[in-house]
Coordinates of C-alpha atoms in Angstrom, one line a residue:
M1 CA 23.8 -1.4 -15.2
P2 CA 20.1 -1.2 -15.7
E3 CA 18.4 2.1 -14.9
V4 CA 14.6 2.6 -14.1
V5 CA 13.1 6.0 -14.7
L6 CA 9.9 6.5 -12.9
A7 CA 7.3 8.9 -14.1
H8 CA 6.9 10.8 -10.8
Q9 CA 7.9 10.4 -7.1
V10 CA 5.1 8.0 -6.4
D11 CA 5.1 5.8 -9.6
F12 CA 4.5 2.7 -7.9
A13 CA 3.0 0.9 -10.9
T14 CA 6.4 1.2 -12.8
W15 CA 8.4 0.4 -9.7
R16 CA 6.4 -2.8 -9.1
K17 CA 6.6 -3.9 -12.6
A18 CA 10.4 -3.2 -12.7
S19 CA 10.8 -5.0 -9.4
S20 CA 9.0 -8.1 -10.4
H21 CA 11.1 -8.3 -13.6
F22 CA 14.5 -7.9 -11.9
V23 CA 13.6 -10.2 -9.1
R24 CA 12.9 -12.9 -11.6
A25 CA 16.1 -12.0 -13.3
G26 CA 18.0 -12.3 -10.2
A27 CA 19.5 -8.8 -10.4
L28 CA 21.1 -7.7 -7.1
P29 CA 19.8 -4.5 -5.5
E30 CA 23.0 -2.7 -5.9
S31 CA 23.0 -3.3 -9.8
I32 CA 19.9 -1.1 -10.3
V33 CA 19.7 2.6 -10.6
W34 CA 16.4 4.2 -9.7
R35 CA 15.5 7.7 -10.6
V36 CA 12.6 10.0 -11.2
A37 CA 12.1 11.5 -14.6
E38 CA 12.9 15.2 -15.0
A39 CA 10.2 17.7 -16.0
G40 CA 9.0 16.8 -19.5
Q41 CA 10.8 13.4 -19.6
E42 CA 8.9 10.2 -20.0
A43 CA 9.6 7.1 -18.0
V44 CA 12.0 5.1 -20.2
W45 CA 12.2 1.6 -18.6
S46 CA 10.4 -1.2 -20.2
A47 CA 10.7 -4.9 -19.4
G48 CA 13.0 -6.7 -21.9
P49 CA 14.0 -10.3 -22.3
A50 CA 15.9 -11.5 -19.3
Q51 CA 17.7 -14.9 -18.7
N52 CA 16.2 -16.0 -15.4
P53 CA 18.7 -17.9 -12.9
P54 CA 18.0 -21.4 -12.2
D55 CA 16.8 -20.3 -8.5
A56 CA 14.7 -17.6 -9.6
P57 CA 11.1 -17.7 -8.1
S58 CA 8.2 -18.3 -10.3
G59 CA 6.2 -15.7 -8.5
L60 CA 6.8 -13.2 -5.7
N61 CA 3.5 -14.3 -3.9
L62 CA 3.3 -11.1 -1.9
S63 CA -0.1 -10.5 -0.2
R64 CA -2.3 -7.6 -1.2
R65 CA -1.9 -6.1 2.2
F66 CA 1.9 -6.2 1.9
V67 CA 1.7 -4.8 -1.7
G68 CA -0.3 -1.8 0.0
V69 CA 2.4 -1.5 2.5
L70 CA 5.1 -1.1 -0.3
A71 CA 3.0 1.4 -1.9
Q72 CA 2.6 3.4 1.3
A73 CA 6.3 3.3 2.0
L74 CA 7.1 4.6 -1.4
Q75 CA 5.6 7.8 -0.5
A76 CA 8.5 8.4 2.1
H77 CA 10.7 11.4 1.3
D78 CA 13.9 9.3 1.0
P79 CA 15.7 9.2 -2.2
E80 CA 17.0 5.6 -1.5
R81 CA 13.5 4.3 -1.0
F82 CA 13.1 2.7 -4.4
T83 CA 16.3 0.7 -3.7
T84 CA 15.4 -0.2 -0.1
L85 CA 12.1 -1.5 -1.1
Y86 CA 13.5 -3.5 -3.9
R87 CA 16.0 -4.9 -1.7
I88 CA 13.3 -6.1 0.8
V89 CA 11.5 -7.9 -2.2
Y90 CA 14.6 -9.4 -3.3
R91 CA 15.5 -10.7 0.1
L92 CA 12.1 -12.2 0.6
A93 CA 12.6 -14.0 -2.7
Y94 CA 16.1 -15.2 -2.4
A95 CA 17.3 -14.8 1.3
G96 CA 14.4 -15.9 3.3
L97 CA 13.8 -12.6 4.9
V98 CA 11.2 -12.8 7.8
L99 CA 8.8 -9.9 7.9
T100 CA 8.4 -10.2 11.7
D101 CA 12.1 -9.7 12.4
T102 CA 12.2 -6.5 14.5
T103 CA 16.1 -6.1 14.2
D104 CA 16.6 -6.1 10.6
P105 CA 17.8 -2.8 9.2
D106 CA 15.6 -2.8 6.1
L107 CA 12.5 -3.8 8.0
L108 CA 13.1 -1.2 10.6
W109 CA 13.3 1.3 7.9
L110 CA 10.2 0.0 6.5
R111 CA 8.3 0.3 9.9
Q112 CA 9.7 4.0 10.5
A113 CA 8.8 4.9 6.9
L114 CA 5.2 3.7 7.2
A115 CA 4.9 5.5 10.7
A116 CA 6.2 8.7 9.2
V117 CA 3.8 8.6 6.2
R118 CA 0.9 7.7 8.4
A119 CA 1.6 10.6 10.6
D120 CA 2.0 13.0 7.7
T121 CA -1.2 11.7 6.0
L122 CA -3.2 12.2 9.2
R123 CA -1.9 15.8 9.5
F124 CA -2.8 16.6 5.8
R125 CA -6.3 15.0 6.2
E126 CA -6.9 17.1 9.4
A127 CA -5.8 20.1 7.5
F128 CA -8.0 19.2 4.5
S129 CA -11.0 18.3 6.7
A130 CA -10.7 21.7 8.5
F131 CA -10.4 23.5 5.1
T132 CA -13.4 21.7 3.9
A133 CA -15.5 22.5 7.0
Q134 CA -14.7 26.3 6.7
G135 CA -16.0 26.3 3.3
D136 CA -14.7 29.9 2.8
G137 CA -12.2 29.2 -0.2
D138 CA -11.4 26.6 -2.8
V139 CA -7.5 26.7 -2.3
L140 CA -5.6 25.0 0.5
H141 CA -1.8 25.7 0.7
Y142 CA 0.0 22.8 2.4
A143 CA 3.6 21.8 2.8
P144 CA 3.7 17.9 3.5
E145 CA 6.8 16.3 4.6
H146 CA 6.4 13.3 2.4
Y147 CA 4.9 12.6 -1.0
I148 CA 1.5 11.9 0.1
L149 CA -0.7 14.1 -2.1
E150 CA -1.3 11.8 -4.9
A151 CA -2.3 8.9 -2.6
N152 CA -4.7 11.1 -0.9
S153 CA -6.6 12.3 -4.0
H154 CA -9.4 9.8 -3.5
Y155 CA -9.8 10.9 0.1
C156 CA -10.1 14.5 -0.7
M157 CA -12.6 13.7 -3.6
E158 CA -14.7 11.9 -0.9
R159 CA -14.2 14.7 1.8
N160 CA -15.2 17.6 -0.4
V161 CA -17.5 17.2 -3.6
R162 CA -17.0 20.9 -4.4
P163 CA -14.2 22.0 -6.8
W164 CA -10.9 22.6 -4.8
R165 CA -7.2 22.9 -5.1
V166 CA -4.3 21.9 -2.9
V167 CA -1.1 23.5 -3.6
A168 CA 2.2 22.1 -2.1
P169 CA 5.9 22.8 -3.0
Y170 CA 6.4 19.7 -4.9
R171 CA 2.9 19.1 -6.4
R172 CA -0.5 20.8 -7.2
M173 CA -3.7 18.8 -7.0
E174 CA -7.1 19.9 -8.4
W175 CA -10.6 18.6 -8.5
A176 CA -13.4 20.0 -10.7
G177 CA -15.1 16.8 -11.9
G178 CA -11.9 15.1 -12.6
I179 CA -8.6 15.0 -10.7
R180 CA -5.5 16.7 -12.3
F181 CA -1.9 17.0 -11.1
A182 CA 1.0 19.4 -12.0
A183 CA 4.2 20.7 -10.5
G184 CA 3.9 22.9 -7.6
T185 CA 3.1 25.9 -9.6
D186 CA 0.2 28.6 -9.7
T187 CA -1.6 26.9 -12.7
V188 CA -2.4 23.4 -13.6
A189 CA -0.8 22.4 -16.7
E190 CA -3.3 21.5 -19.5
D191 CA -0.8 19.2 -21.5
A192 CA -2.2 15.8 -21.4
S193 CA 1.4 14.4 -20.8
V194 CA 1.7 16.0 -17.3
H195 CA -1.7 15.4 -15.9
W196 CA -4.0 12.5 -15.1
Q197 CA -7.7 12.8 -15.7
A198 CA -10.2 10.7 -13.9
D199 CA -10.3 8.3 -16.8
G200 CA -6.9 7.1 -15.9
T201 CA -5.0 8.5 -19.0
G202 CA -1.7 10.2 -18.9
I203 CA 1.3 9.6 -16.6
W204 CA -0.7 10.2 -13.5
Q205 CA -1.8 6.8 -12.8
G206 CA -0.4 3.8 -11.0
Y207 CA 0.3 5.5 -7.5
G208 CA -0.9 3.4 -4.6
L209 CA -3.8 4.5 -2.5
S210 CA -3.2 5.5 1.2
V211 CA -5.8 3.8 3.1
F212 CA -5.2 3.5 6.9
P213 CA -8.3 2.0 8.6
P214 CA -8.4 3.8 11.9
Q215 CA -7.6 2.1 15.2
R216 CA -9.5 2.8 18.4
K217 CA -6.7 5.0 19.8
D218 CA -7.1 7.1 16.7
V219 CA -10.7 7.7 17.5
D220 CA -10.1 8.2 21.3
T221 CA -7.1 10.7 20.9
A222 CA -8.3 13.0 18.1
P223 CA -7.9 16.4 19.4
T224 CA -10.5 18.2 17.2
L225 CA -13.6 17.5 15.1
A226 CA -11.6 18.1 12.0
A227 CA -9.1 15.5 13.0
L228 CA -11.8 13.0 13.9
A229 CA -13.5 13.5 10.6
A230 CA -10.3 12.9 8.8
R231 CA -9.6 9.7 10.6
A232 CA -13.2 8.5 9.9
M233 CA -12.9 8.7 6.1
D234 CA -11.1 5.3 6.0
C235 CA -13.3 3.7 8.5
R236 CA -13.9 -0.3 7.6
A237 CA -15.4 -1.3 10.9
C238 CA -18.5 -2.6 9.2
A239 CA -19.3 -3.6 5.6
L240 CA -21.3 -0.4 4.6
W241 CA -18.2 1.4 3.4
Q242 CA -18.0 -0.9 0.5
P243 CA -21.2 0.0 -1.4
A244 CA -21.4 3.6 -0.1
S245 CA -19.7 6.4 -1.7
R246 CA -18.0 8.0 1.4
T247 CA -18.0 8.4 5.0
V248 CA -20.5 11.2 5.8
F249 CA -19.4 12.7 9.1
G250 CA -20.9 15.2 11.3
E251 CA -20.5 19.0 10.8
G252 CA -21.1 22.1 12.9
P253 CA -19.2 24.3 15.6
E254 CA -16.7 22.5 17.8
H255 CA -18.4 23.5 21.1
A256 CA -22.1 23.7 19.6
R257 CA -24.7 24.1 22.6
I258 CA -27.0 21.6 20.7
M259 CA -26.0 18.4 19.0
L260 CA -28.5 16.6 16.7
V261 CA -28.1 13.0 16.0
G262 CA -29.9 11.4 13.2
E263 CA -29.9 7.8 11.9
Q264 CA -27.7 7.6 8.8
P265 CA -26.8 9.5 5.6
G266 CA -29.2 9.2 2.8
D267 CA -28.8 9.3 -1.1
Q268 CA -28.1 12.8 -1.4
E269 CA -26.0 13.0 1.7
D270 CA -23.9 10.2 0.4
L271 CA -23.4 11.9 -2.9
Q272 CA -22.6 15.3 -1.5
G273 CA -20.8 14.2 1.6
H274 CA -22.7 16.3 4.1
P275 CA -25.3 15.3 6.7
F276 CA -28.9 16.3 6.3
V277 CA -28.9 17.9 2.9
G278 CA -31.6 15.7 1.1
P279 CA -35.3 16.0 1.6
A280 CA -35.4 15.3 5.4
G281 CA -32.4 17.8 5.8
Q282 CA -34.4 20.5 4.1
L283 CA -37.4 19.8 6.3
L284 CA -35.1 19.9 9.3
D285 CA -33.8 23.3 8.3
R286 CA -37.4 24.6 8.0
A287 CA -38.4 23.2 11.4
L288 CA -35.3 24.7 13.1
Q289 CA -36.0 28.1 11.6
D290 CA -39.6 27.8 12.9
A291 CA -38.3 26.9 16.2
G292 CA -36.0 30.0 16.4
L293 CA -32.9 28.0 15.9
R294 CA -30.0 28.3 13.4
R295 CA -28.5 25.4 11.6
D296 CA -25.1 26.8 11.5
Q297 CA -25.0 27.0 15.3
I298 CA -25.8 23.3 15.8
Y299 CA -23.7 20.3 15.4
V300 CA -25.5 17.8 13.2
T301 CA -24.5 14.0 12.8
N302 CA -25.6 10.6 12.4
A303 CA -25.6 7.4 14.6
V304 CA -24.3 5.5 11.3
K305 CA -21.7 7.3 9.1
H306 CA -22.3 5.4 5.8
F307 CA -25.4 5.0 3.6
H308 CA -27.2 1.6 3.8
F309 CA -29.3 1.1 0.8
T310 CA -30.9 -1.4 -1.7
W311 CA -31.2 -1.0 -5.4
N312 CA -34.6 -0.6 -7.0
G313 CA -33.6 -0.4 -10.7
T314 CA -31.4 2.6 -10.9
R315 CA -32.6 4.1 -7.6
R316 CA -31.0 3.6 -4.2
L317 CA -33.5 3.2 -1.5
H318 CA -32.9 3.8 2.1
H319 CA -32.5 0.7 4.2
K320 CA -32.6 0.8 8.0
P321 CA -29.0 0.1 9.5
E322 CA -28.6 -3.1 11.3
A323 CA -27.5 -3.4 14.9
E324 CA -23.9 -4.2 13.9
H325 CA -23.6 -1.0 11.9
V326 CA -24.9 1.1 14.7
A327 CA -22.3 -0.6 17.1
A328 CA -19.5 -0.2 14.7
C329 CA -20.1 3.6 14.5
H330 CA -20.8 4.1 18.2
A331 CA -17.1 5.0 19.0
W332 CA -17.2 7.8 16.5
L333 CA -20.5 9.2 17.9
D334 CA -18.9 8.8 21.5
A335 CA -16.0 10.7 20.2
E336 CA -18.1 13.5 18.8
R337 CA -20.1 14.0 22.1
R338 CA -16.5 14.1 24.0
L339 CA -15.4 16.8 21.6
V340 CA -18.6 18.8 21.3
R341 CA -19.8 18.6 24.9
P342 CA -23.3 19.9 24.1
A343 CA -25.6 21.2 26.7
L344 CA -28.4 19.3 25.0
L345 CA -28.2 16.3 22.6
V346 CA -31.4 15.7 20.5
M347 CA -31.8 12.3 19.2
L348 CA -33.9 12.2 16.0
G349 CA -35.6 8.7 15.8
A350 CA -35.3 5.3 17.4
T351 CA -32.0 4.4 15.9
A352 CA -30.3 7.7 17.2
A353 CA -32.0 7.1 20.6
Q354 CA -30.8 3.6 20.7
S355 CA -27.3 4.3 19.8
V356 CA -27.0 7.2 22.5
L357 CA -28.8 5.5 25.3
Q358 CA -27.6 1.9 24.5
Q359 CA -31.0 0.3 25.0
P360 CA -34.2 -0.1 23.0
V361 CA -36.3 3.1 22.8
T362 CA -40.0 3.7 22.1
I363 CA -40.4 7.1 20.8
S364 CA -43.8 7.7 22.1
R365 CA -42.7 7.0 25.7
T366 CA -39.7 9.1 25.6
R367 CA -40.4 11.9 23.4
S368 CA -40.8 15.6 24.2
R369 CA -39.1 15.6 27.7
L370 CA -35.8 16.5 29.0
F371 CA -33.7 14.0 30.8
P372 CA -30.0 13.8 32.2
L373 CA -27.6 12.1 29.8
E374 CA -24.3 12.7 31.5
E375 CA -22.6 15.6 33.6
Q376 CA -23.6 19.0 31.9
T377 CA -25.6 17.4 29.0
Q378 CA -29.4 16.7 28.8
G379 CA -31.1 14.4 26.3
L380 CA -34.2 14.9 24.4
V381 CA -35.8 12.4 22.1
T382 CA -38.1 13.3 19.1
V383 CA -38.9 11.9 15.7
H384 CA -36.7 11.8 12.6
P385 CA -37.8 14.4 10.0
S386 CA -38.0 11.5 7.4
Y387 CA -40.9 10.2 9.5
L388 CA -42.9 13.4 8.7
L389 CA -42.1 12.8 4.9
R390 CA -43.7 9.6 4.9
L391 CA -47.0 10.6 6.3
R392 CA -49.7 10.4 3.8
D393 CA -52.5 12.7 4.7
E394 CA -52.0 16.4 5.1
D395 CA -53.7 16.8 8.4
S396 CA -51.2 14.1 9.9
K397 CA -48.2 16.0 8.2
Q398 CA -49.3 19.3 9.7
R399 CA -50.1 17.9 13.3
E400 CA -46.9 16.0 13.4
Y401 CA -44.8 18.8 11.9
A402 CA -46.2 21.3 14.7
H403 CA -45.3 18.7 17.3
F404 CA -41.7 18.3 15.8
V405 CA -41.3 22.4 16.0
E406 CA -42.5 22.3 19.4
D407 CA -39.7 19.7 20.4
L408 CA -37.1 21.9 18.8
R409 CA -38.7 24.9 20.7
L410 CA -38.2 23.0 23.9
A411 CA -34.6 22.5 22.9
A412 CA -34.1 26.3 22.1
H413 CA -35.8 27.2 25.4
Y414 CA -33.6 24.9 27.6
V415 CA -30.4 26.1 26.0
A416 CA -31.2 29.8 26.2
Q417 CA -32.2 29.4 29.9
R418 CA -29.0 27.5 30.6
Q419 CA -27.0 30.2 29.0
N420 CA -28.6 32.8 30.9
A421 CA -27.9 31.0 34.1
E422 CA -24.3 30.5 33.2
Q423 CA -24.0 34.3 32.5
E424 CA -25.6 35.3 35.9

């Protein structure tokens, strides 16, 4: 009876190669033993010569999407999952299994496994997002129900570019310029045979990625900003996710009195994963301070969550987002407004104003005055700080900067007055 020893719990690469080999050989599902290597043991299976049966398929012809489904289901905490998944593939090849069958036991298991892995993945991402937002430590202790850490390593790298560690009972994961894995112990092993570096060497390669593009209900039902940010990391609603490094979501207190909305992340925001950390963000911080406001008391976000750019040699130059990009991100901005419920929403520039107001906006006509947006929320339009950076002569820079600070002072004054009124 053939035996396949997988390198680790989510060694999808070995499982896939072995499954392809044995399906072509006509090996019955019950004739194969699958197990995970013990500590220090290498995976021992390798494809040998096989006599293919006359009715053997020339290729499995599985879609890329379905291969991704199999990789996600492999994360389920079920010791029989390797056999069950192989049986599904075998039946697709030989027994005419129909994937839309809602009564088949194997497909029912597959749907339940996917739902469980998805739910566990979202819980972990919400915990990691909250851990990242707090920024008061570099170690997250977490106990997942399924084998989901490896598949979420890329998500964690995109969400937090600072060094971090995740320690779970079955696995430890660490990022410090390269991703490393080890058993769930207090120290990450340095032996090259038990960790995978960013260059893909060692046994820690071949696990499937968990990419769950969010559905509208995921956006509308997110209970916290951390949960919303976690669900946004896999957004594929427009094409900007492909060239950008990561989703750059909003940051700030859950119920901030002021919410600032900009246009989109820039080069530094895309690299660091945080909004308004580049030159425009530094100017914004100075203006907030001059206006008597504190950045850590304000929720800061953008109308578009991915960096839209064009290449100029080795440099990435900001490119104004298209209407389709703004429309694709509008659901995220609406959800942020629902959760923050600010007393004042400040729109920085025309793109932000058009996204919030859902109509064309001329900054000069709407700037520097308060107007009602919705119940309990006022709106204020001003310029984007990047506009100030583009001004060429010093007189214009000083004049427009002073005007920008006055807009922010208007925001500070309104919020202070409202707070006083609420306390009386």
